[in-house]
mmCIF file of C-alpha atoms in Angstrom:
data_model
loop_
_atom_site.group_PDB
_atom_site.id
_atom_site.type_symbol
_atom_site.label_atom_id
_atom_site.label_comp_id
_atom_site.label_asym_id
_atom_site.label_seq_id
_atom_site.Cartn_x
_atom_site.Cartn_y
_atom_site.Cartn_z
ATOM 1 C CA UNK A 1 0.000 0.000 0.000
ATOM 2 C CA UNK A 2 3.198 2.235 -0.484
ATOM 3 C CA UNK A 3 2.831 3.401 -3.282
ATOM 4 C CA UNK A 4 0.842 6.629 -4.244
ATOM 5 C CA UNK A 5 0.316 6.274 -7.728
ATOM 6 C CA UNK A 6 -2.040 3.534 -7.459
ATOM 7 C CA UNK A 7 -4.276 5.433 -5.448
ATOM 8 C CA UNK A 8 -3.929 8.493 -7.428
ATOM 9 C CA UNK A 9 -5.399 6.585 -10.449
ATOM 10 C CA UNK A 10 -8.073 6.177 -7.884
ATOM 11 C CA UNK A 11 -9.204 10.218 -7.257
ATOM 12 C CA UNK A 12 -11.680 11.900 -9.832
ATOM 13 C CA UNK A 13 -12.465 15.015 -10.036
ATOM 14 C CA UNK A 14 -16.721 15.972 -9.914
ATOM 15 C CA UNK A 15 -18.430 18.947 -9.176
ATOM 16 C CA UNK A 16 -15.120 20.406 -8.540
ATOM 17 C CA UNK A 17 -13.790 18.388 -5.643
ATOM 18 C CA UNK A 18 -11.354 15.633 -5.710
ATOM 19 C CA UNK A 19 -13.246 12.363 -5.052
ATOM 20 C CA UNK A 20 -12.814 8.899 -4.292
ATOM 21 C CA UNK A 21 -16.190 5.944 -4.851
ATOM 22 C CA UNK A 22 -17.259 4.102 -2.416
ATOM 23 C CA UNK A 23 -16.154 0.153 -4.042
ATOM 24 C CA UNK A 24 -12.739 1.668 -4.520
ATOM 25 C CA UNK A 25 -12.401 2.480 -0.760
ATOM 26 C CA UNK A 26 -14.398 -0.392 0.044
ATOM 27 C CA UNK A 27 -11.624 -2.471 -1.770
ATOM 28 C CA UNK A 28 -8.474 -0.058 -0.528
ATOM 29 C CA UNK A 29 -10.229 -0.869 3.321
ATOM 30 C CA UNK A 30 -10.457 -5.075 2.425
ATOM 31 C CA UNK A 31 -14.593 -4.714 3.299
ATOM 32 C CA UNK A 32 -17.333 -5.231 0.885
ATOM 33 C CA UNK A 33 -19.146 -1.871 -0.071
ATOM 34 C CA UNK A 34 -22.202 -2.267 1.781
ATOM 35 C CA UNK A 35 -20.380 -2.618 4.995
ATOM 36 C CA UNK A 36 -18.478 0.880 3.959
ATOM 37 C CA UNK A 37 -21.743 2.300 3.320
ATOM 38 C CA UNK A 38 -23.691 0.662 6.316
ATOM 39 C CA UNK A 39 -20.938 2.269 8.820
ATOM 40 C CA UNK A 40 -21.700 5.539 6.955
ATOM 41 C CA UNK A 41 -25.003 5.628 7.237
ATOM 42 C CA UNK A 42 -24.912 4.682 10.963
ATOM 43 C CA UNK A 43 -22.514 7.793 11.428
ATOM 44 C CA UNK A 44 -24.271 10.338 8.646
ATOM 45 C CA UNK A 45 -23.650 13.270 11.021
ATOM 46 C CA UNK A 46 -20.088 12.769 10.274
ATOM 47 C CA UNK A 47 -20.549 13.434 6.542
ATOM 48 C CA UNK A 48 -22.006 16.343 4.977
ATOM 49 C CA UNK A 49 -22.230 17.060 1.877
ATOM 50 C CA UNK A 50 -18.621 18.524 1.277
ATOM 51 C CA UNK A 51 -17.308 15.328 2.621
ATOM 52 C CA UNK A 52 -19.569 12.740 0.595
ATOM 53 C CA UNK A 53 -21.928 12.898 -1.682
ATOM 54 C CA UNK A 54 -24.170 10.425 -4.272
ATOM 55 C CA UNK A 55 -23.048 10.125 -7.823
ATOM 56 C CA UNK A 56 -26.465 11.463 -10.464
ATOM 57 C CA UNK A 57 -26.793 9.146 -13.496
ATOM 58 C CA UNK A 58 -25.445 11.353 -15.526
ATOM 59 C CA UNK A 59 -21.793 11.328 -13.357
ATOM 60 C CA UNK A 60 -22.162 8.023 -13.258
ATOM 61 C CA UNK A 61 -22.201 7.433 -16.997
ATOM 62 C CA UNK A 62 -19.241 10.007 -17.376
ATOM 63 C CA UNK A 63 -17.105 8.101 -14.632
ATOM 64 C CA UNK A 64 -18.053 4.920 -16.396
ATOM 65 C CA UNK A 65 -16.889 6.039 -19.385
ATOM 66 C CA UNK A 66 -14.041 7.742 -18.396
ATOM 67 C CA UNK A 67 -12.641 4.792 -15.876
ATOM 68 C CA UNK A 68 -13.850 2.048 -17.570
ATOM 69 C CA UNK A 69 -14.714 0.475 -14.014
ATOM 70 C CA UNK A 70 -16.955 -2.668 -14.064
ATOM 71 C CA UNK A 71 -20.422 -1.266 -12.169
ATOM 72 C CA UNK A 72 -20.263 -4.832 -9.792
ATOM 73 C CA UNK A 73 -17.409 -7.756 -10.408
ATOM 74 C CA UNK A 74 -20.448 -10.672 -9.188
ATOM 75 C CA UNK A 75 -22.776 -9.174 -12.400
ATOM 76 C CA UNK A 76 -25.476 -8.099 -10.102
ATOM 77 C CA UNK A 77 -24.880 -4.414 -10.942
ATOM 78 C CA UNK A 78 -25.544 -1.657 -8.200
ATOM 79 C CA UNK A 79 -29.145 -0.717 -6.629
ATOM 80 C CA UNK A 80 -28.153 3.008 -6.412
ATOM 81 C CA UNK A 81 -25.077 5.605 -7.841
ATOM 82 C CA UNK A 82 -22.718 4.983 -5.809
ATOM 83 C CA UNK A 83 -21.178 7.416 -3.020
ATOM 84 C CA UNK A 84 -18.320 9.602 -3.610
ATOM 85 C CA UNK A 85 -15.968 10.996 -0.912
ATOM 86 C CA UNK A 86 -14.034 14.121 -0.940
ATOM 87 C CA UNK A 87 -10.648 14.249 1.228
ATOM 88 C CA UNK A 88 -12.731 15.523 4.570
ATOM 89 C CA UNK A 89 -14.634 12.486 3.648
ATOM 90 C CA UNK A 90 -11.835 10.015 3.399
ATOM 91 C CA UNK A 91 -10.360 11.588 6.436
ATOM 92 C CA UNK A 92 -13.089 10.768 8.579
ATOM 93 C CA UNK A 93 -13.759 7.181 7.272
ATOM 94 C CA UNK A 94 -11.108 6.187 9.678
ATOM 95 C CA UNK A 95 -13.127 7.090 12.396
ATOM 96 C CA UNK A 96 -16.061 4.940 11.372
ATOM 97 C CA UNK A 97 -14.198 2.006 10.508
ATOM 98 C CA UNK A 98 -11.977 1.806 13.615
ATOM 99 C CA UNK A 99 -9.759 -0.811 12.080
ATOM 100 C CA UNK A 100 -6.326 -0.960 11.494
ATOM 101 C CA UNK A 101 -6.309 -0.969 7.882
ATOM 102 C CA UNK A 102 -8.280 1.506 7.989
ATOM 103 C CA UNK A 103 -5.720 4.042 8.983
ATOM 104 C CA UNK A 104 -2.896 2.854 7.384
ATOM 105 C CA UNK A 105 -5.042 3.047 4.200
ATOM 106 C CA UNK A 106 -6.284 6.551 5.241
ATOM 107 C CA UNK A 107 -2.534 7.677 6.227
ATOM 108 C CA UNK A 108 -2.198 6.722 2.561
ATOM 109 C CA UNK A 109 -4.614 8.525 0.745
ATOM 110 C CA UNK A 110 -4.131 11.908 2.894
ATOM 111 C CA UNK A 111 -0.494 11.344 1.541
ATOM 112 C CA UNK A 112 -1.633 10.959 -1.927
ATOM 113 C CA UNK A 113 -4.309 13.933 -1.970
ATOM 114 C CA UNK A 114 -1.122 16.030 -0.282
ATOM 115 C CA UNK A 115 1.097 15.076 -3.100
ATOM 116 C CA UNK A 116 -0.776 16.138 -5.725
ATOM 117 C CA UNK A 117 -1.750 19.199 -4.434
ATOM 118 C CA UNK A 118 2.137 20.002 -4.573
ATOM 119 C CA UNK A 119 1.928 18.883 -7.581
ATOM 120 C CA UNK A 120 -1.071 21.132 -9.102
ATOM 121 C CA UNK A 121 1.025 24.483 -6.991
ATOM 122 C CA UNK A 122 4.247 23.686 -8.674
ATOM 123 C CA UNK A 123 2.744 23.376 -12.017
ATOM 124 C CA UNK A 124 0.853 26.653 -11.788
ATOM 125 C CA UNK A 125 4.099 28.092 -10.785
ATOM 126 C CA UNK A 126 5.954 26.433 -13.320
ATOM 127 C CA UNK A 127 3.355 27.828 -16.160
ATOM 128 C CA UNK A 128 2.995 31.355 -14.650
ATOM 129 C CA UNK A 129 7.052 31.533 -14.771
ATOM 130 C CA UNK A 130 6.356 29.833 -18.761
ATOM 131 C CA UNK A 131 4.075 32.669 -19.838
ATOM 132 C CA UNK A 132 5.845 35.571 -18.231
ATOM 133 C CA UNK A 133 9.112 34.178 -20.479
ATOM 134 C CA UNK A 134 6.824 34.359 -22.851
ATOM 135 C CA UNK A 135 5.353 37.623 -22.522
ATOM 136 C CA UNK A 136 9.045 38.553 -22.138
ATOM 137 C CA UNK A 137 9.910 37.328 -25.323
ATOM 138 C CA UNK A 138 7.644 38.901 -27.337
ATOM 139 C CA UNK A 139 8.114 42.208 -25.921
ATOM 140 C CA UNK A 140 11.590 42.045 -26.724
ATOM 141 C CA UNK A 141 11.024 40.878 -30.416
ATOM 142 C CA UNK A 142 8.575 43.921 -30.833
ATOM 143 C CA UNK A 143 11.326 46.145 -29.584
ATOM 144 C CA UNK A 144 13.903 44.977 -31.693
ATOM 145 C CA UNK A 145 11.817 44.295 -34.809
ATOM 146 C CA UNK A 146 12.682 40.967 -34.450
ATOM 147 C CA UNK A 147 11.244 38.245 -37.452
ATOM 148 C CA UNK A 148 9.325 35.714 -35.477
ATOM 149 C CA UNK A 149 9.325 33.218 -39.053
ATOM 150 C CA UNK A 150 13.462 33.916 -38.980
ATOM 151 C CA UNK A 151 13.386 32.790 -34.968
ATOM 152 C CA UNK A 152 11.482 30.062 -35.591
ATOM 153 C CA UNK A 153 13.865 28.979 -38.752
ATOM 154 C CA UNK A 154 16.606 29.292 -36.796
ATOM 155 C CA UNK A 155 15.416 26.952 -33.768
ATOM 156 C CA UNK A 156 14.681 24.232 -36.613
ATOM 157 C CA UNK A 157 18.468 24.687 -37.750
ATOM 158 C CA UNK A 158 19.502 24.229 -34.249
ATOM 159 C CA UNK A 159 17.357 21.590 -33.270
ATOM 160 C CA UNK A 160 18.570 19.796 -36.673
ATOM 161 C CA UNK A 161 22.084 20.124 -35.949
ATOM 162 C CA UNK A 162 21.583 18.710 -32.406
ATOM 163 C CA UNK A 163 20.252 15.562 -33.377
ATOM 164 C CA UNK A 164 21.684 12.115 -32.994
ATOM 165 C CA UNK A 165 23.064 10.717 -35.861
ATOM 166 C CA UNK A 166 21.238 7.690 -37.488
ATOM 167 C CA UNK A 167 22.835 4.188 -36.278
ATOM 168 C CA UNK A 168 23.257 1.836 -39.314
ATOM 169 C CA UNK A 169 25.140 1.185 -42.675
ATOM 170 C CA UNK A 170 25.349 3.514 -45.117
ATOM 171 C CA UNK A 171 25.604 2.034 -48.874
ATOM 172 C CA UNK A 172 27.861 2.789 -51.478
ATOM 173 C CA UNK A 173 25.677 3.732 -55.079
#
């Protein structure tokens, strides 16, 4: 359960929070999705709405689509949309299932959700810095009445120039 990517592959974004399903958790936790659920439901008070909320149809379908999930393994397909759980959600699963597993698994998804916020604030930073160079760059060909087409020619002769030669035989005509 070490790694983070698996569970990444795991969060979706919908109506603009970063979610988790139920059966995923359900499976992450080593309990069926009912039980999940059932514990829920017995503690509702602990989840609002920013914390968990039901999948429409519609979300469904696009999730469906998008993860390519199987709706139940044992072909009896689902009686409702299934529940989705933001990070507040996840965080207070431990709670409910009082199990072990259930916070290591937890201390592994907080991880996750951490990471890739990093991940989304060095990016922004990373494409703010991009488009100031940019904004840079053609403020100073404006100034100088520099030819954009002659730039651009002259990065294909340099990228040309830098590229590996071709491994092989050559043959004599």
């Amino acid at each position: 359960m070490n790694e983070i990517v698996p569970i990444q592959k795991l969060i979706y974004e919908i109506r603009g929070h970063k979610v988790m399903l139920d059966s995923d958790l359900a499976r992450l936790y080593e309990v069926e999705t009912r039980i999940l659920n059932q514990a829920v439901k017995r503690n509702i008070e602990r989840f609002p709405e920013d914390f968990m909320f039901q999948l429409t149809e519609e979300e469904f379908r696009l999730l469906e689509v998008r993860s390519q999930f199987v709706i139940s393994p044992k072909g009896g397909g689902r009686q409702y949309f299934p529940y989705v759980f933001t990070e507040q959600g996840v965080a207070m699963l431990s709670g409910v299932l009082k199990s072990k597993r259930a916070v290591d698994v937890n201390i592994q998804i907080m991880r996750t959700f951490v990471k890739m916020r990093q991940w989304a604030i060095e990016n922004k930073e990373i494409s703010q810095r991009l488009s100031e160079l940019e904004h840079y760059f053609m403020q100073h060909c404006k100034e100088n009445n520099a030819d954009i087409a002659e730039i651009n020619k002259a990065l294909a002769l340099l990228s040309d120039r830098t590229k590996p030669n071709k491994i092989g035989f050559k043959t004599l005509d």
